[in-house]
PDB file of C-alpha atoms in Angstrom:
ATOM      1  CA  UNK A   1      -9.509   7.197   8.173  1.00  0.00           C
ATOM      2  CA  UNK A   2      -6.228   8.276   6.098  1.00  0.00           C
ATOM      3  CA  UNK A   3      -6.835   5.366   3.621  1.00  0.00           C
ATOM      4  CA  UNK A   4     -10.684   6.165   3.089  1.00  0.00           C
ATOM      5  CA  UNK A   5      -9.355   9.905   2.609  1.00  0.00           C
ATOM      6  CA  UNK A   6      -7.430   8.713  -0.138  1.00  0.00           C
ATOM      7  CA  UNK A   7     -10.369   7.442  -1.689  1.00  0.00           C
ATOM      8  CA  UNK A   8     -12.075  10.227  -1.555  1.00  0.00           C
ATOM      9  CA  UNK A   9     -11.501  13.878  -3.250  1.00  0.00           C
ATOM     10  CA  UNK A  10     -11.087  16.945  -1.130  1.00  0.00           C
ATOM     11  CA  UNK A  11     -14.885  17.959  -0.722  1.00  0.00           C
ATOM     12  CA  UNK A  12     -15.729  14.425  -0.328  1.00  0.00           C
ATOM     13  CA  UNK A  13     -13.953  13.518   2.393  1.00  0.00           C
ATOM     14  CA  UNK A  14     -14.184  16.887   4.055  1.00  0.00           C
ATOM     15  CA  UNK A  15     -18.621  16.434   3.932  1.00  0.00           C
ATOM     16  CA  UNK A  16     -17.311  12.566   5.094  1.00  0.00           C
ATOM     17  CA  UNK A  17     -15.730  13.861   8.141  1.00  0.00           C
ATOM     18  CA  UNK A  18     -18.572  16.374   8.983  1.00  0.00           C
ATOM     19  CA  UNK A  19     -21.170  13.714   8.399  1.00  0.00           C
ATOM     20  CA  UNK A  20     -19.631  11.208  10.356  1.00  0.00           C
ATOM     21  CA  UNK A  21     -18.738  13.177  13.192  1.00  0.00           C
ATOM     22  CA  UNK A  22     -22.416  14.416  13.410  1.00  0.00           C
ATOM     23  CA  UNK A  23     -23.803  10.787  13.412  1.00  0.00           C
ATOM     24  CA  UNK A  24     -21.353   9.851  16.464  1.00  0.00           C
ATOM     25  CA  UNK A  25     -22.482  12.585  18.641  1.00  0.00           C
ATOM     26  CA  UNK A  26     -26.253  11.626  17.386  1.00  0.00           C
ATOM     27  CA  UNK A  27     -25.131   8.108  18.751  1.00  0.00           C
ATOM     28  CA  UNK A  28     -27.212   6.588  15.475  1.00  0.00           C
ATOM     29  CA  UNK A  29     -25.856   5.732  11.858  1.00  0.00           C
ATOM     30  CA  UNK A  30     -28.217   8.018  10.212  1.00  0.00           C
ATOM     31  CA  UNK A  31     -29.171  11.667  10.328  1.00  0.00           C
ATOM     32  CA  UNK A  32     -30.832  14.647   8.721  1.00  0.00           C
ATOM     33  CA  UNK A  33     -28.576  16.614   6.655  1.00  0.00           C
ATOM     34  CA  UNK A  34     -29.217  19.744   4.578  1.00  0.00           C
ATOM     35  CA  UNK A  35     -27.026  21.464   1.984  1.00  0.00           C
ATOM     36  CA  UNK A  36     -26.772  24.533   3.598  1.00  0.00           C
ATOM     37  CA  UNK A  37     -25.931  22.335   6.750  1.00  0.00           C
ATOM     38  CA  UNK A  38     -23.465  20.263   5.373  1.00  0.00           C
ATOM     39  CA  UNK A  39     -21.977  24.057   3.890  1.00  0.00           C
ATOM     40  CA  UNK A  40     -21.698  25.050   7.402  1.00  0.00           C
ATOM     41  CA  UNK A  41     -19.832  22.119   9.511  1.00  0.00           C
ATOM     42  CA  UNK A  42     -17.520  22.085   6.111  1.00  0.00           C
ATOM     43  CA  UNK A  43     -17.161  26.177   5.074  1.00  0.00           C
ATOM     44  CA  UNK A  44     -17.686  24.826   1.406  1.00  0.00           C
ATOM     45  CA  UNK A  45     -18.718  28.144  -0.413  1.00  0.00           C
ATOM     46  CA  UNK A  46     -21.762  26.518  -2.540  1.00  0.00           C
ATOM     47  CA  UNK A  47     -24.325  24.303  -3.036  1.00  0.00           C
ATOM     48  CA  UNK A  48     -22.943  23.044  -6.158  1.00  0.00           C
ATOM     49  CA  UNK A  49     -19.939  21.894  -4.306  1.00  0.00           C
ATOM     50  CA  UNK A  50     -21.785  20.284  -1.363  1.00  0.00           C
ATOM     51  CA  UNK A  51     -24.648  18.228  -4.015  1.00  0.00           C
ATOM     52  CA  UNK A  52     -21.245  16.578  -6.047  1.00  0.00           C
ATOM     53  CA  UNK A  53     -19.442  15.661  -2.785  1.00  0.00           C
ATOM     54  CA  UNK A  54     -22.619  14.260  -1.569  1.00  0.00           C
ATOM     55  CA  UNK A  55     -23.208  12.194  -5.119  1.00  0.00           C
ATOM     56  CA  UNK A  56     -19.326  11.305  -4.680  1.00  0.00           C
ATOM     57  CA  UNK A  57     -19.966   9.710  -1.541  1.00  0.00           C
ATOM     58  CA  UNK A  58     -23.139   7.961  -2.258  1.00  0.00           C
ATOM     59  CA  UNK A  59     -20.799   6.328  -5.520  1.00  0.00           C
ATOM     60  CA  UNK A  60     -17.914   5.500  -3.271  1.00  0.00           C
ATOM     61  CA  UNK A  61     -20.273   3.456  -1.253  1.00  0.00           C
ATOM     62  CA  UNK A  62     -19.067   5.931   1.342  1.00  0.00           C
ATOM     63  CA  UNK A  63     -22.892   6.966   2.470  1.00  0.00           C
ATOM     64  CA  UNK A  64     -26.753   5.965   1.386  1.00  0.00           C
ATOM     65  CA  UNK A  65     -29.362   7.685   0.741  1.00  0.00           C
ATOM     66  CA  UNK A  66     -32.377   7.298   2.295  1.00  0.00           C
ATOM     67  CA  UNK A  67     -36.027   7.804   1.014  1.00  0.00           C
ATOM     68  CA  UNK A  68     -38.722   8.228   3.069  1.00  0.00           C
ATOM     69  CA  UNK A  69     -42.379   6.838   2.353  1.00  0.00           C
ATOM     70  CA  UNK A  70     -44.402   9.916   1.315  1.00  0.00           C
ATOM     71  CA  UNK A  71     -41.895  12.690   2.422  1.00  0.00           C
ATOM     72  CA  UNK A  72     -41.414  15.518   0.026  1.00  0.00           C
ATOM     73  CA  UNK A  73     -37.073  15.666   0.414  1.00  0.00           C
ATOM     74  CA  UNK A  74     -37.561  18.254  -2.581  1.00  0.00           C
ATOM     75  CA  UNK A  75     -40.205  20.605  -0.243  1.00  0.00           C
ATOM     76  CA  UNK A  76     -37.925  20.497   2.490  1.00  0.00           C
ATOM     77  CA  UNK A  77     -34.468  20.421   1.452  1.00  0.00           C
ATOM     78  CA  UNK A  78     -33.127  18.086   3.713  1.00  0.00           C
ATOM     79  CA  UNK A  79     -32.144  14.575   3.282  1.00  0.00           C
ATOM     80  CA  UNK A  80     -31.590  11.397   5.409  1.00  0.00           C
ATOM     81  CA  UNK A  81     -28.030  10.082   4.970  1.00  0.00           C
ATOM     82  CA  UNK A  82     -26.689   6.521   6.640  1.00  0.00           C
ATOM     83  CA  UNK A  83     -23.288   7.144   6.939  1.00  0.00           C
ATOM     84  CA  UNK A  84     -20.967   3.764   6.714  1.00  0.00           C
ATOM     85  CA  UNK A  85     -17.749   3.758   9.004  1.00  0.00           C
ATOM     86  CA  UNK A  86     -14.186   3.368   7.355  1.00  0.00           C
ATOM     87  CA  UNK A  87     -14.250  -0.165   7.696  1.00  0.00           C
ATOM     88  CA  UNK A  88     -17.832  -0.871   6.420  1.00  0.00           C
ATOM     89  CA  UNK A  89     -17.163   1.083   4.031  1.00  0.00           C
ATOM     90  CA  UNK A  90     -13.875  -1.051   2.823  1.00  0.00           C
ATOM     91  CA  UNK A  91     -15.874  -4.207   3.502  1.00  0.00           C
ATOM     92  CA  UNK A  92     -18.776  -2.776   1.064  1.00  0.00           C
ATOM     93  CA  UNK A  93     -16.397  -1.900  -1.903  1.00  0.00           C
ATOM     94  CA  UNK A  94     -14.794  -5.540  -2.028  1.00  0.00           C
ATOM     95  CA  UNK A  95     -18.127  -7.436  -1.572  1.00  0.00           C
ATOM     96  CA  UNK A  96     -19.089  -5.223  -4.776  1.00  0.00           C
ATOM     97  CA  UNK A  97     -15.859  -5.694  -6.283  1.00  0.00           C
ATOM     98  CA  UNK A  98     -15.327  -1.688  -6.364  1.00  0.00           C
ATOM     99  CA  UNK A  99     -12.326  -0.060  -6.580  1.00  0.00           C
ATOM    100  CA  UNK A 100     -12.456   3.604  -6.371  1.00  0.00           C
ATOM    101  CA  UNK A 101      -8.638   4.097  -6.993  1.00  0.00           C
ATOM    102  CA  UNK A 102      -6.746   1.923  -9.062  1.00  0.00           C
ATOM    103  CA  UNK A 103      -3.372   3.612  -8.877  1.00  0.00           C
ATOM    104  CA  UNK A 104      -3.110   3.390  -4.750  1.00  0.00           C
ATOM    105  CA  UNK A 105      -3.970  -0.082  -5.149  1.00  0.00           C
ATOM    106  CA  UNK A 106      -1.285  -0.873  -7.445  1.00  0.00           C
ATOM    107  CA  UNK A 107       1.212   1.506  -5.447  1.00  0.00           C
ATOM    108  CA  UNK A 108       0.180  -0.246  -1.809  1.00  0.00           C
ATOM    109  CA  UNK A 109      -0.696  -4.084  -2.842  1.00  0.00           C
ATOM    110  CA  UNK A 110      -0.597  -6.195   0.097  1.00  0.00           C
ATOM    111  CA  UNK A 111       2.520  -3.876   1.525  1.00  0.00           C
ATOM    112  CA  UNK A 112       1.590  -3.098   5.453  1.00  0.00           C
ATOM    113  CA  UNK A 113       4.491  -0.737   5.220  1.00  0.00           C
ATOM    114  CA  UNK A 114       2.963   1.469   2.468  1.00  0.00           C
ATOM    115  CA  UNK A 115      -0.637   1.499   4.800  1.00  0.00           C
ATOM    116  CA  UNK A 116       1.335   2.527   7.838  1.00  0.00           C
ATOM    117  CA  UNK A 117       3.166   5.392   5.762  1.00  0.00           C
ATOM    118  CA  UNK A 118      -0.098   6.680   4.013  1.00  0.00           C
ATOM    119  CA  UNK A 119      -1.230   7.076   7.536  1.00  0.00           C
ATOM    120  CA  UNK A 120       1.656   9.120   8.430  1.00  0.00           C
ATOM    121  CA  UNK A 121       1.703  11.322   5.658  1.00  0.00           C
ATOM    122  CA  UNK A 122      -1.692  12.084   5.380  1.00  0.00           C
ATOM    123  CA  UNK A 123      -2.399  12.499   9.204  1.00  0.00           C
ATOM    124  CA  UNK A 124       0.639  14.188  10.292  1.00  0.00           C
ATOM    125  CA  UNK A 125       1.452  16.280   7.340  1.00  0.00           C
ATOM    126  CA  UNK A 126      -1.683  17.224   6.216  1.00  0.00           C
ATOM    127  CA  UNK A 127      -0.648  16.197   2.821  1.00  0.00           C
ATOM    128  CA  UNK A 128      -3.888  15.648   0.175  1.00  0.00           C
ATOM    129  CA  UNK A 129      -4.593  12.142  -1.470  1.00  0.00           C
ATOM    130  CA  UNK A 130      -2.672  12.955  -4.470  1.00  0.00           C
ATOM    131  CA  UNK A 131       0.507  15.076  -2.844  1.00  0.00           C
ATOM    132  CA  UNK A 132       0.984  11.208  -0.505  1.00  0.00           C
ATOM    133  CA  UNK A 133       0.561   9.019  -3.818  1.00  0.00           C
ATOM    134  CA  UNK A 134       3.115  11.070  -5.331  1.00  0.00           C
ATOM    135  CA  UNK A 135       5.408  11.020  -2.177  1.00  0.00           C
ATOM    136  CA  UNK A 136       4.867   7.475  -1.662  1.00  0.00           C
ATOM    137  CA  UNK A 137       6.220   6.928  -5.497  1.00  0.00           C
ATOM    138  CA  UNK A 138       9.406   8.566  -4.511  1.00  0.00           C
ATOM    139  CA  UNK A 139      10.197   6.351  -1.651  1.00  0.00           C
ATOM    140  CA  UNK A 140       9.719   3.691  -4.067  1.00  0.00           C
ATOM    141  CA  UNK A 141      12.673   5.634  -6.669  1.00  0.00           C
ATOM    142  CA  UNK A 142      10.654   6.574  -8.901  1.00  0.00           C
ATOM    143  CA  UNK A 143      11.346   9.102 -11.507  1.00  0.00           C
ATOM    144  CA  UNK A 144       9.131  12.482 -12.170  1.00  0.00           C
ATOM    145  CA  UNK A 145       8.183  10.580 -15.254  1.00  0.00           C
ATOM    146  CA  UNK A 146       7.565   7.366 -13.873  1.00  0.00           C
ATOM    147  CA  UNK A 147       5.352   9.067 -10.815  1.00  0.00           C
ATOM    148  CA  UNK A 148       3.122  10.758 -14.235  1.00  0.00           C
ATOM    149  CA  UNK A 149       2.735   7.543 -15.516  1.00  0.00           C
ATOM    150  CA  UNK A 150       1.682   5.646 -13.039  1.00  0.00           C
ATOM    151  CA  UNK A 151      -0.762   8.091 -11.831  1.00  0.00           C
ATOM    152  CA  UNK A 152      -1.748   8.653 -14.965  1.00  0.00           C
ATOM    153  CA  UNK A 153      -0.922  13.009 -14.500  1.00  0.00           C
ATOM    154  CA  UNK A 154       1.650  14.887 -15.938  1.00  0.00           C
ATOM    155  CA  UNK A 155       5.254  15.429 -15.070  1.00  0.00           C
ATOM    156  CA  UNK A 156       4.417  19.342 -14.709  1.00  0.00           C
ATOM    157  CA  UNK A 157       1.420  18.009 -12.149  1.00  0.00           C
ATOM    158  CA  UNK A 158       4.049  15.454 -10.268  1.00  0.00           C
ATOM    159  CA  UNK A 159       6.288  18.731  -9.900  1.00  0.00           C
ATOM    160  CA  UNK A 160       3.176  20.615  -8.314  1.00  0.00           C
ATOM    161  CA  UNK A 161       2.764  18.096  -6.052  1.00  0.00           C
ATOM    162  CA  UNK A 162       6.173  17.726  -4.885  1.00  0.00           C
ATOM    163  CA  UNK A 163       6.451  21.157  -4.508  1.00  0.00           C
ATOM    164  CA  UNK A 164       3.838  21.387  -2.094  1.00  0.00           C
ATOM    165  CA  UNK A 165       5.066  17.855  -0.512  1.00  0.00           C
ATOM    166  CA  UNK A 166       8.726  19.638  -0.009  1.00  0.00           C
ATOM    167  CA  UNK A 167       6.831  22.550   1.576  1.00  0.00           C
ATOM    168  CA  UNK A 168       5.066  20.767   4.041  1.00  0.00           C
ATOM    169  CA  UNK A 169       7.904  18.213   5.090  1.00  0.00           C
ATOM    170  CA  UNK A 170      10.204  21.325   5.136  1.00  0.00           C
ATOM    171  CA  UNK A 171      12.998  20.322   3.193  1.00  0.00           C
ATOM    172  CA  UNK A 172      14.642  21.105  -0.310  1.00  0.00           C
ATOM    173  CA  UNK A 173      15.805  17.859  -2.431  1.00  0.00           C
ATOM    174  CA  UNK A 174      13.888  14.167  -2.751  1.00  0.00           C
ATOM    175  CA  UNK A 175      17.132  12.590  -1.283  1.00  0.00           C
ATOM    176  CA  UNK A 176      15.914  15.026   2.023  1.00  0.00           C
ATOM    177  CA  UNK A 177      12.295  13.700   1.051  1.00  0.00           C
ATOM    178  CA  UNK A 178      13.179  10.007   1.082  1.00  0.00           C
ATOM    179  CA  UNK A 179      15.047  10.076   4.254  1.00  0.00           C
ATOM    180  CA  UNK A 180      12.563  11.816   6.355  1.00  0.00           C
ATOM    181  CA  UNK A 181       9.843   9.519   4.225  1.00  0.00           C
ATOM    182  CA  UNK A 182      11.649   5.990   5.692  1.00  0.00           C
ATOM    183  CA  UNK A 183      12.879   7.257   9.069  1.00  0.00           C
ATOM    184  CA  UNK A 184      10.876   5.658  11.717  1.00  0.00           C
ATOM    185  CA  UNK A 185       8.744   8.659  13.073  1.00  0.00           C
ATOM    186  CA  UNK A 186       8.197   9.438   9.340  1.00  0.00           C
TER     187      UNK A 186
END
């Protein structure tokens, strides 16, 4: 689930989580979702938010949309969703030769490692997709610049991030960073 989070933005991944949970408990794949549903199991504060997470997901290949033969979705303001699981979803994006982040892919390659650590960070830290691509960067060495260009952000927006990384890990420098990065219970 960390990996597909870092695939997704914030709102996406949080409507992901919602939607997928409710189709477990449903014990089906797809379910009836409104906006002002999805609002509540997510506390997003509009509808705006909710309808460009949902188009997010249906372009991330994350959920489908499903139309129904002479329903009115428009009258009733609910929708049918199939949501995909993690690894569908992976499976789905390389039969269509999609690639919804370009810079993880270069940072993780074929590296287990890297996986296992994005799954650390992101899990037990709490970090967002963009605060663990920046962390993971450092563990590699790399400088503030180097970080901005890869990612294609700024070096202002790489300081942000570490910031907030340094916060959450609870420590001061990037040596402090890197070490607690590599050690083995990350």
């Amino acid at each position: 689930m960390a990996q597909l989070a870092l695939t997704h933005t914030l709102v996406e991944h949080l409507l992901y989580r919602a939607m997928l949970t409710e189709v477990t408990a449903a014990g089906t794949r797809a379910c009836t979702f409104s906006s002002r549903q999805l609002m509540a199991l997510t506390r997003l504060p509009n509808y705006s938010a909710v309808r460009r997470g949902v188009q997010g997901l249906i372009g991330k290949q994350s959920i489908e949309h499903y139309q129904v033969a002479g329903g009115d979705v428009a009258a009733t303001r609910e929708a049918i969703y199939l949501v995909y699981t993690p690894e569908e979803i992976f499976t789905r994006r390389r039969a269509a030769h999609f690639d919804t982040s370009p810079s993880m892919t270069h940072l993780l390659g074929e590296n287990l490692s890297f996986a296992h650590a994005i799954e650390r960070l992101a899990d037990r830290y709490d970090l967002s997709r963009r605060e663990t691509q920046v962390a993971l960067c450092c563990a590699q060495g790399l400088t503030n610049a180097e970080i901005g260009e890869r990612l294609f952000i700024s070096e202002q927006t790489v300081k942000f991030h570490l910031r907030h990384v340094y916060l959450k890990y609870g420590v001061r420098r990037r040596a402090e960073l890197i070490s607690r990065l590599l050690a083995p219970d990350g």
